[in-house]
Short mmCIF file of C-alpha atoms in Angstrom, two decimals:
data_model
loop_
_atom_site.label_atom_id
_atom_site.label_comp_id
_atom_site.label_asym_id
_atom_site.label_seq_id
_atom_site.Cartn_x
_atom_site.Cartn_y
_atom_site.Cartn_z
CA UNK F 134 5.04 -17.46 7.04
CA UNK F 135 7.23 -14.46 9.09
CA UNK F 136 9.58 -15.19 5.96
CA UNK F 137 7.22 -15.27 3.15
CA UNK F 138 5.54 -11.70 4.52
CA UNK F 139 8.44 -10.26 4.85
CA UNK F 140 10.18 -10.83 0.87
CA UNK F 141 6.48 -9.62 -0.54
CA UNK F 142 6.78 -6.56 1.57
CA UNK F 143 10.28 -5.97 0.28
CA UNK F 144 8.72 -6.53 -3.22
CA UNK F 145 5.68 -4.38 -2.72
CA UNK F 146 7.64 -1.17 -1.54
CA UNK F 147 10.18 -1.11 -4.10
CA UNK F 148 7.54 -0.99 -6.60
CA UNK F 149 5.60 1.66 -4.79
CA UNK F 150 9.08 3.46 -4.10
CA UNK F 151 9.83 3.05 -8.44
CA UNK F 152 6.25 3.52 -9.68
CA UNK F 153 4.36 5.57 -7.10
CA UNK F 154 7.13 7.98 -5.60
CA UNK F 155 9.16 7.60 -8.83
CA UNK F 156 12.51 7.23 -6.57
CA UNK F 157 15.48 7.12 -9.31
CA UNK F 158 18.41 6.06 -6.97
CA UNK F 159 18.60 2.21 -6.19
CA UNK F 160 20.39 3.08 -2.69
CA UNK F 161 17.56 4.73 -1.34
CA UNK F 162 14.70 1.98 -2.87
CA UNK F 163 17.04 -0.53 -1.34
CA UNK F 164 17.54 1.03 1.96
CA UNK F 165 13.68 2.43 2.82
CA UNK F 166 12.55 -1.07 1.10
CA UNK F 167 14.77 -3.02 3.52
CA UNK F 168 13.77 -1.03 6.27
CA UNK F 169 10.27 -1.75 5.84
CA UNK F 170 11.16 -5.50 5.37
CA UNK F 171 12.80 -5.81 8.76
CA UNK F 172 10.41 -3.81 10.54
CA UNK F 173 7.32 -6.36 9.18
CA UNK F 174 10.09 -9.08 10.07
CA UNK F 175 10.46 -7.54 13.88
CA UNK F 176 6.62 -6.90 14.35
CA UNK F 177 5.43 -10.44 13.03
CA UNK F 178 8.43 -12.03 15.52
CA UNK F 179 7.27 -9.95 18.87
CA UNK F 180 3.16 -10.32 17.93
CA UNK F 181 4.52 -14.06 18.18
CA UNK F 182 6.46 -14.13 20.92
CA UNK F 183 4.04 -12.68 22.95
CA UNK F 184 1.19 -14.99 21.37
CA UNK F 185 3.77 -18.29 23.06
CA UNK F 186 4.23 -15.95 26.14
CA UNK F 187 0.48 -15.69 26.50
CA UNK F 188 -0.06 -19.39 25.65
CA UNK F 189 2.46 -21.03 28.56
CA UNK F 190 1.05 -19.17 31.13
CA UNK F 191 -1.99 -20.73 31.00
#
């Protein structure tokens, strides 16, 4: 799922960074749509963790 979320977000803010902002260099699509990518990636993987965490302490 972590996986999945993270290659549509990828997908989603390229387009909005071509269509919306109408960003002409690749390099800077790639890098802010990356970014956003592995920050979804990071957030999804800690809100987990802490769900586990949460769970084996009971």
């Amino acid at each position: 799922m972590q996986e999945a979320l993270t290659a549509a977000t990828y997908l989603v803010v390229w387009l909005i960074c071509e269509r919306v902002i109408e960003i002409e260099s690749g390099l800077i699509k790639l890098l802010i749509s990356l970014g956003a990518a592995v920050s979804i990636y990071v957030l999804v993987g800690l809100k987990n963790y802490g769900q586990k965490k949460r769970k084996s302490k009971k």
